[in-house]
PDB file of C-alpha atoms in Angstrom:
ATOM      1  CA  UNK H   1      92.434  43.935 101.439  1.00  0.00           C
ATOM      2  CA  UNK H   2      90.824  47.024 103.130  1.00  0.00           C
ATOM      3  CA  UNK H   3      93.074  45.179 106.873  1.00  0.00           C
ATOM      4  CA  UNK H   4      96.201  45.135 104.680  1.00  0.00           C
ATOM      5  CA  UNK H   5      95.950  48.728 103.418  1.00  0.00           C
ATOM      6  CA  UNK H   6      94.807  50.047 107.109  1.00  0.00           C
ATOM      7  CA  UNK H   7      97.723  48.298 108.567  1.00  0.00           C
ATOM      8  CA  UNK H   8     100.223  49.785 105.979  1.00  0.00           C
ATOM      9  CA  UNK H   9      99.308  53.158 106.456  1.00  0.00           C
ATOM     10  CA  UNK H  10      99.699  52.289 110.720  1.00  0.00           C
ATOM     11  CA  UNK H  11     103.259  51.845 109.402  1.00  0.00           C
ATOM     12  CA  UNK H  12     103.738  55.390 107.710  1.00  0.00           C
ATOM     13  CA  UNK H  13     102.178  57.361 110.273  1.00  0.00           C
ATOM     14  CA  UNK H  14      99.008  59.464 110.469  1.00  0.00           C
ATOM     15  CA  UNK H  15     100.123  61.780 107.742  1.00  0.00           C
ATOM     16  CA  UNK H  16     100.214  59.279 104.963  1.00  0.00           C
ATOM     17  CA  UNK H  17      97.159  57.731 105.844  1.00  0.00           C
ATOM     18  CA  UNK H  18      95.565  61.113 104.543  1.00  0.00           C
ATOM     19  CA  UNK H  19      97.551  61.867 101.052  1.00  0.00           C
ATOM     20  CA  UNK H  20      96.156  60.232  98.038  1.00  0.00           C
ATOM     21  CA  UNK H  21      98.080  57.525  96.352  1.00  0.00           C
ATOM     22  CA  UNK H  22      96.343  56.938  93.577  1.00  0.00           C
ATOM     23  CA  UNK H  23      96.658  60.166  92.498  1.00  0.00           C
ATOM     24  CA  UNK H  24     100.829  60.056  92.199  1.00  0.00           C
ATOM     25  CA  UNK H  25     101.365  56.694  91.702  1.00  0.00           C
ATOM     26  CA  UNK H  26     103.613  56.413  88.183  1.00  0.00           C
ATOM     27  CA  UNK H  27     104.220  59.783  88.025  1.00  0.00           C
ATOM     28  CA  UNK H  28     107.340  60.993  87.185  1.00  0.00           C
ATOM     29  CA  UNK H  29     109.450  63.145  89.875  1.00  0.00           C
ATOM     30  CA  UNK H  30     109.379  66.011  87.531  1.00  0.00           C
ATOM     31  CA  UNK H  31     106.078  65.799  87.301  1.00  0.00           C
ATOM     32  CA  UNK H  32     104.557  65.920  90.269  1.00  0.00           C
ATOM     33  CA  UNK H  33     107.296  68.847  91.083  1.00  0.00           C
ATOM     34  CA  UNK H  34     106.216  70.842  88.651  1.00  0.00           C
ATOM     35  CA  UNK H  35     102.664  70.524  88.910  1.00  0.00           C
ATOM     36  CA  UNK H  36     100.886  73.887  91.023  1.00  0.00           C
ATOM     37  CA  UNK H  37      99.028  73.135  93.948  1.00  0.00           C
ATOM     38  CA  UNK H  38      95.203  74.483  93.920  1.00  0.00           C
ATOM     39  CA  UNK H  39      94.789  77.430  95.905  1.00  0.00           C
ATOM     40  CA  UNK H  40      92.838  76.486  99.160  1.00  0.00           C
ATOM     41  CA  UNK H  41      90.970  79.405  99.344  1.00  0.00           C
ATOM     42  CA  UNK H  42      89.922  80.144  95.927  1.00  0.00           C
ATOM     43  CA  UNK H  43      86.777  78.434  96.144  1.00  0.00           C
ATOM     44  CA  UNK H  44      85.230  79.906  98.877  1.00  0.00           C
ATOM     45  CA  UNK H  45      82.208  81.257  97.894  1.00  0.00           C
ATOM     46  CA  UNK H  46      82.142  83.955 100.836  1.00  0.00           C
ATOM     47  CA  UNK H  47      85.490  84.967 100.083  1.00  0.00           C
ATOM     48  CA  UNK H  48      84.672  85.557  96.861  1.00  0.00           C
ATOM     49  CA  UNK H  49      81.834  87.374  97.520  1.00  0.00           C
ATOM     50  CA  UNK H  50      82.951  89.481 100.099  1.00  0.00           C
ATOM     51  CA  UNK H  51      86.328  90.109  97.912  1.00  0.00           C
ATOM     52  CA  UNK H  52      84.373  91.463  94.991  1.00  0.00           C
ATOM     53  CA  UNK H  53      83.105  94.792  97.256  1.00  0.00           C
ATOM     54  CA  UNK H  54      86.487  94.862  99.391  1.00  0.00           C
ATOM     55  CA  UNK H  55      88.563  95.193  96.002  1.00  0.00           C
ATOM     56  CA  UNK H  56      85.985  97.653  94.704  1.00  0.00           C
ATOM     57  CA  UNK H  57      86.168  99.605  97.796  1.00  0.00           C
ATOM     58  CA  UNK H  58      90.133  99.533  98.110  1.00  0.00           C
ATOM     59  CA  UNK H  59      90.529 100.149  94.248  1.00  0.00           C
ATOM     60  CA  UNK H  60      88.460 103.483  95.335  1.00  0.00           C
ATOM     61  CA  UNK H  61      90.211 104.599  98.234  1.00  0.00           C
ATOM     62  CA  UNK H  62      93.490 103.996  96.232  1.00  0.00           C
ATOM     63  CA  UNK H  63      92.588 106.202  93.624  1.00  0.00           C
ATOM     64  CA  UNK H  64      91.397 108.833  95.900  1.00  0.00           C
ATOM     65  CA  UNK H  65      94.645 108.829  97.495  1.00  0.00           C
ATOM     66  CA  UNK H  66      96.722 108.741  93.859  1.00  0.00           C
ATOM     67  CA  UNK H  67      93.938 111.879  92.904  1.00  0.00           C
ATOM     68  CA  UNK H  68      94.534 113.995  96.270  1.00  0.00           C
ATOM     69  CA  UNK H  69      98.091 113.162  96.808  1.00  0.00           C
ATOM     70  CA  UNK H  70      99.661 116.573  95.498  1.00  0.00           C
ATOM     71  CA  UNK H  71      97.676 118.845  97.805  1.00  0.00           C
ATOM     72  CA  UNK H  72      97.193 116.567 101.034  1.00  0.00           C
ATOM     73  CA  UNK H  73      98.681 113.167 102.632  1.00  0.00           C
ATOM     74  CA  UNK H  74      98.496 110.185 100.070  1.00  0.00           C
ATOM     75  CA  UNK H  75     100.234 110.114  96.551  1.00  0.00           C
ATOM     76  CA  UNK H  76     101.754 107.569  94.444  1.00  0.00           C
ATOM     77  CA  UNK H  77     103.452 105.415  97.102  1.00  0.00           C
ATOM     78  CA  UNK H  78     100.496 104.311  99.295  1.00  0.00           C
ATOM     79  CA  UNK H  79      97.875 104.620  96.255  1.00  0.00           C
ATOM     80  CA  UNK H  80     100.299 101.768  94.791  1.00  0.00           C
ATOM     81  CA  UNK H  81     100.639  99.740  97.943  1.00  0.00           C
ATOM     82  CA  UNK H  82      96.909 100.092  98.174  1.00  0.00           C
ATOM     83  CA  UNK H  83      95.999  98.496  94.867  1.00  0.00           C
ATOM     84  CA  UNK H  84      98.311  95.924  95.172  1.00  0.00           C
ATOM     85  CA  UNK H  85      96.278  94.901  98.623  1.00  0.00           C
ATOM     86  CA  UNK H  86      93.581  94.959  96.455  1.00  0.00           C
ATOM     87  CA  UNK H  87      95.505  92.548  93.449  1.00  0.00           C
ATOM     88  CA  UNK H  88      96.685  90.629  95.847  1.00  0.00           C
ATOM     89  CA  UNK H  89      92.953  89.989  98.185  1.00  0.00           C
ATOM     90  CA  UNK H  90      91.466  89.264  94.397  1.00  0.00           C
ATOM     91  CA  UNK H  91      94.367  86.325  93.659  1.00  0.00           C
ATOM     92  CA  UNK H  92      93.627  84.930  96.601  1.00  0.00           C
ATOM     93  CA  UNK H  93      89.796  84.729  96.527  1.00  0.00           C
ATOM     94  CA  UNK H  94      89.998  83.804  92.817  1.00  0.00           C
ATOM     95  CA  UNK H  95      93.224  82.054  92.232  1.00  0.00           C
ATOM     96  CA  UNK H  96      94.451  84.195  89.121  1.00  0.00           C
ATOM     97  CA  UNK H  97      95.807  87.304  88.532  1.00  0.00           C
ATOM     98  CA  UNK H  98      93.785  90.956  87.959  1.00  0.00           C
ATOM     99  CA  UNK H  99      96.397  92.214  86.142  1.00  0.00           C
ATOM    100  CA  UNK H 100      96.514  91.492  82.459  1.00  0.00           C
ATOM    101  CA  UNK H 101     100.275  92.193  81.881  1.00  0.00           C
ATOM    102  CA  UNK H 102     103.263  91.212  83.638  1.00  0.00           C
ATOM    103  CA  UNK H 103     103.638  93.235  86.334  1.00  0.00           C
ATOM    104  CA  UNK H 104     107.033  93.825  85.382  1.00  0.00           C
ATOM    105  CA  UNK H 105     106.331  95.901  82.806  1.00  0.00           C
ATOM    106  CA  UNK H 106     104.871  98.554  85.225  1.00  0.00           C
ATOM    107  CA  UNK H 107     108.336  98.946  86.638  1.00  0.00           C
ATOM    108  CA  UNK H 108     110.523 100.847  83.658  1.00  0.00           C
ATOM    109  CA  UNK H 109     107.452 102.878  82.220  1.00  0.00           C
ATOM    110  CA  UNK H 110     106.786 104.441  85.787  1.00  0.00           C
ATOM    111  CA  UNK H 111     110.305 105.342  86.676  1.00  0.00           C
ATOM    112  CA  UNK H 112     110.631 106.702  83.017  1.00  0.00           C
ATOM    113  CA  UNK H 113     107.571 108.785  83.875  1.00  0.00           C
ATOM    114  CA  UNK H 114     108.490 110.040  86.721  1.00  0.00           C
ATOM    115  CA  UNK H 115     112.171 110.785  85.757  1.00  0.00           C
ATOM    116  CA  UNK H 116     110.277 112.701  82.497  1.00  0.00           C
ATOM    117  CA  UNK H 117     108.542 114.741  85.199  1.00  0.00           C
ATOM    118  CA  UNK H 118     111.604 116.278  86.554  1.00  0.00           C
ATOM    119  CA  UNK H 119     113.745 116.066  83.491  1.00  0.00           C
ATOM    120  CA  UNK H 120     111.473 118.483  81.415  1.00  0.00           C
ATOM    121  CA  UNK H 121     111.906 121.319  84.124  1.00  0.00           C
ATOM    122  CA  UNK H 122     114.935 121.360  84.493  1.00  0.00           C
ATOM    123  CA  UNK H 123     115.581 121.636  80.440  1.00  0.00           C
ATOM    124  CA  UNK H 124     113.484 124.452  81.112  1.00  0.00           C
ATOM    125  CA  UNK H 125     115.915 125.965  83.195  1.00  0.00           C
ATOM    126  CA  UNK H 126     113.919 125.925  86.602  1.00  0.00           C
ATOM    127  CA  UNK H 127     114.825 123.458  89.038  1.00  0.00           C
ATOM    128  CA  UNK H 128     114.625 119.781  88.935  1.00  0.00           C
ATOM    129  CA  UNK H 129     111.254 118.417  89.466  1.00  0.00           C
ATOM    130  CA  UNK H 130     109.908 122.009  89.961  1.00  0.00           C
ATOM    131  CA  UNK H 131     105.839 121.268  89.722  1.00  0.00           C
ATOM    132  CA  UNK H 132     103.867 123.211  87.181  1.00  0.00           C
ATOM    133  CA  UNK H 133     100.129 123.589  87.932  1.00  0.00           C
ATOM    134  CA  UNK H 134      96.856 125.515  87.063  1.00  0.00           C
ATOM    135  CA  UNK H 135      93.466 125.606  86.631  1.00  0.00           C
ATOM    136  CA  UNK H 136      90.605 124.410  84.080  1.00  0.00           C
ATOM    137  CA  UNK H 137      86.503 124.501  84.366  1.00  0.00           C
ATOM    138  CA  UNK H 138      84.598 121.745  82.963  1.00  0.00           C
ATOM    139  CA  UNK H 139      80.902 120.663  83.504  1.00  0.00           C
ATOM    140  CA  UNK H 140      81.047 117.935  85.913  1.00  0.00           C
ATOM    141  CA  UNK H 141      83.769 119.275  87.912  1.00  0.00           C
ATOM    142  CA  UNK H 142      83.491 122.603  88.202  1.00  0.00           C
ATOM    143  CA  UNK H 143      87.007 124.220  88.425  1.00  0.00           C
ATOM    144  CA  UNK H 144      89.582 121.550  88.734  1.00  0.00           C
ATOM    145  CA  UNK H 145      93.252 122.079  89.567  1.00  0.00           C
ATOM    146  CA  UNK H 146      96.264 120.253  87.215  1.00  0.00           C
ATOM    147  CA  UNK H 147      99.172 119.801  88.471  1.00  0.00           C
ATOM    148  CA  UNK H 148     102.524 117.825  86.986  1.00  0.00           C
ATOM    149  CA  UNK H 149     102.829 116.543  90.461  1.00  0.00           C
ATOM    150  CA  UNK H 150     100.614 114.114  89.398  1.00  0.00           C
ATOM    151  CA  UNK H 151     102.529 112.717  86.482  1.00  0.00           C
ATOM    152  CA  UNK H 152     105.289 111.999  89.211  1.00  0.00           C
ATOM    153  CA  UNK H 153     102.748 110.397  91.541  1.00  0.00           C
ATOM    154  CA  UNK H 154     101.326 107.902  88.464  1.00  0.00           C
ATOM    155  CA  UNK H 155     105.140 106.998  87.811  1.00  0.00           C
ATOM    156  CA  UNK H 156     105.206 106.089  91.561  1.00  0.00           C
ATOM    157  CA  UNK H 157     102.553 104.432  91.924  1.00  0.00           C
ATOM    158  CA  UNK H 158     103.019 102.153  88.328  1.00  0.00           C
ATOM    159  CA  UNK H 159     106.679 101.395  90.294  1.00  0.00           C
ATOM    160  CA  UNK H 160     104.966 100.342  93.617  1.00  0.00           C
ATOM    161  CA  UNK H 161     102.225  98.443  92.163  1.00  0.00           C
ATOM    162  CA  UNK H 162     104.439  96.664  89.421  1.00  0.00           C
ATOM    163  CA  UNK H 163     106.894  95.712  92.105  1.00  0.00           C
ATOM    164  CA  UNK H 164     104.690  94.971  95.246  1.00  0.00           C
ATOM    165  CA  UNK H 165     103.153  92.378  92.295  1.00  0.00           C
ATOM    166  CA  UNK H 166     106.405  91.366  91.533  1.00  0.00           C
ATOM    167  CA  UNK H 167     107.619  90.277  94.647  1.00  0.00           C
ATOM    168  CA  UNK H 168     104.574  89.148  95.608  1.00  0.00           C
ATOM    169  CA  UNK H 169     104.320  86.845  92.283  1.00  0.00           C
ATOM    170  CA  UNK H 170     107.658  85.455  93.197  1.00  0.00           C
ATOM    171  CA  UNK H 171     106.678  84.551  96.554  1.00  0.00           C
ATOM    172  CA  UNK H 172     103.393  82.618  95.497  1.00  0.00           C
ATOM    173  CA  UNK H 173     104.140  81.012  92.210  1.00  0.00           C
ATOM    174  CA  UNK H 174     107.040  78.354  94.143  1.00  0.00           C
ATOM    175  CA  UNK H 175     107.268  74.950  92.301  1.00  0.00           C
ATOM    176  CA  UNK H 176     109.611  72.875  94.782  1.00  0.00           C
ATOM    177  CA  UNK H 177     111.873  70.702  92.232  1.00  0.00           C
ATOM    178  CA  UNK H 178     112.896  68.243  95.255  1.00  0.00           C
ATOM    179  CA  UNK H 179     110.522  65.950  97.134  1.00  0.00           C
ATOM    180  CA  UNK H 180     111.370  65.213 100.437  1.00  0.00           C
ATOM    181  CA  UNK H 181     110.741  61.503 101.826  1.00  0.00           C
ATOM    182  CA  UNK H 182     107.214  62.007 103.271  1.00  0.00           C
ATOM    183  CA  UNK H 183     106.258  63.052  99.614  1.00  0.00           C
ATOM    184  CA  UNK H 184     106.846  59.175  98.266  1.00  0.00           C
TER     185      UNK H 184
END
């Protein structure tokens, strides 16, 4: 029995000898198209490890550069590409998604932000966009500057991250609907 099944697999080629059968045999086509192939990675144990302090790390430096980006280089554009680096390093090592909402949703609510930004100046009667900004003393901080730059820079950064995700999602979650004639 074990000569017959050695031989048959000679037949297929190398490839074949190292897929499963039992696992698809009386499946359905739909089925086995549909079904989402385990990530390869997401059990690494290093990865995962090593992930956890990377994400931490980038999550930081993201927000630093969303915080800062009114006065110096950064802002809502690479704070958003940032974090979703850091979204996409965790879906890898883990195989599921750190967002808890479609990312979607990000996309309307930050350009509606950021459109609010400039919209309210300019029913002000000062120019589009025109930044507003001052200061405040607390506590912890000390004297701390506001500015409605920032506003603009969140709206950014919600479009960026909710579209980098979306793309991304798209490009990841691929269920092939046609087998080819290795796959049977």
């Amino acid at each position: 029995m074990k000569e017959a099944r050695n031989e048959s697999e000679k037949e297929k080629g190398p490839r074949a000898a190292s897929r499963p059968q039992a696992a698809t045999a009386g499946k359905p086509r739909e089925a086995l198209a549909s079904a989402a192939p385990a990530s390869i990675t997401s059990g690494d144990p290093i990865l995962r490890t090593v992930s956890r302090a990377a994400f931490a790390l980038i999550m930081i430096f993201a927000l630093l550069l969303l915080w800062r980006g009114h006065n110096a280089p950064g802002g809502g554009f690479i704070a958003g590409l940032m974090t979703a680096c850091a979204l996409i390093l965790h879906r890898i090592a883990t195989g599921e998604d750190a967002l808890r909402t479609d990312p979607a949703r990000l996309i309307p609510w930050g350009a509606a932000l950021s459109f609010v930004t400039g919209l309210v100046p300019y029913l002000l009667g000062r120019p589009f966009l025109k930044s507003d900004y001052g200061y405040f003393t607390t506590a912890l901080t000390g004297e701390f500057e506001w500015a409605t730059a920032m506003l603009f820079d969140i709206g950014v950064f919600a479009v960026v991250v909710g579209s980098t995700m979306l793309i991304v999602g798209s490009l990841i979650d691929v269920h092939p609907t046609e087998l080819v004639e290795e796959d049977e």
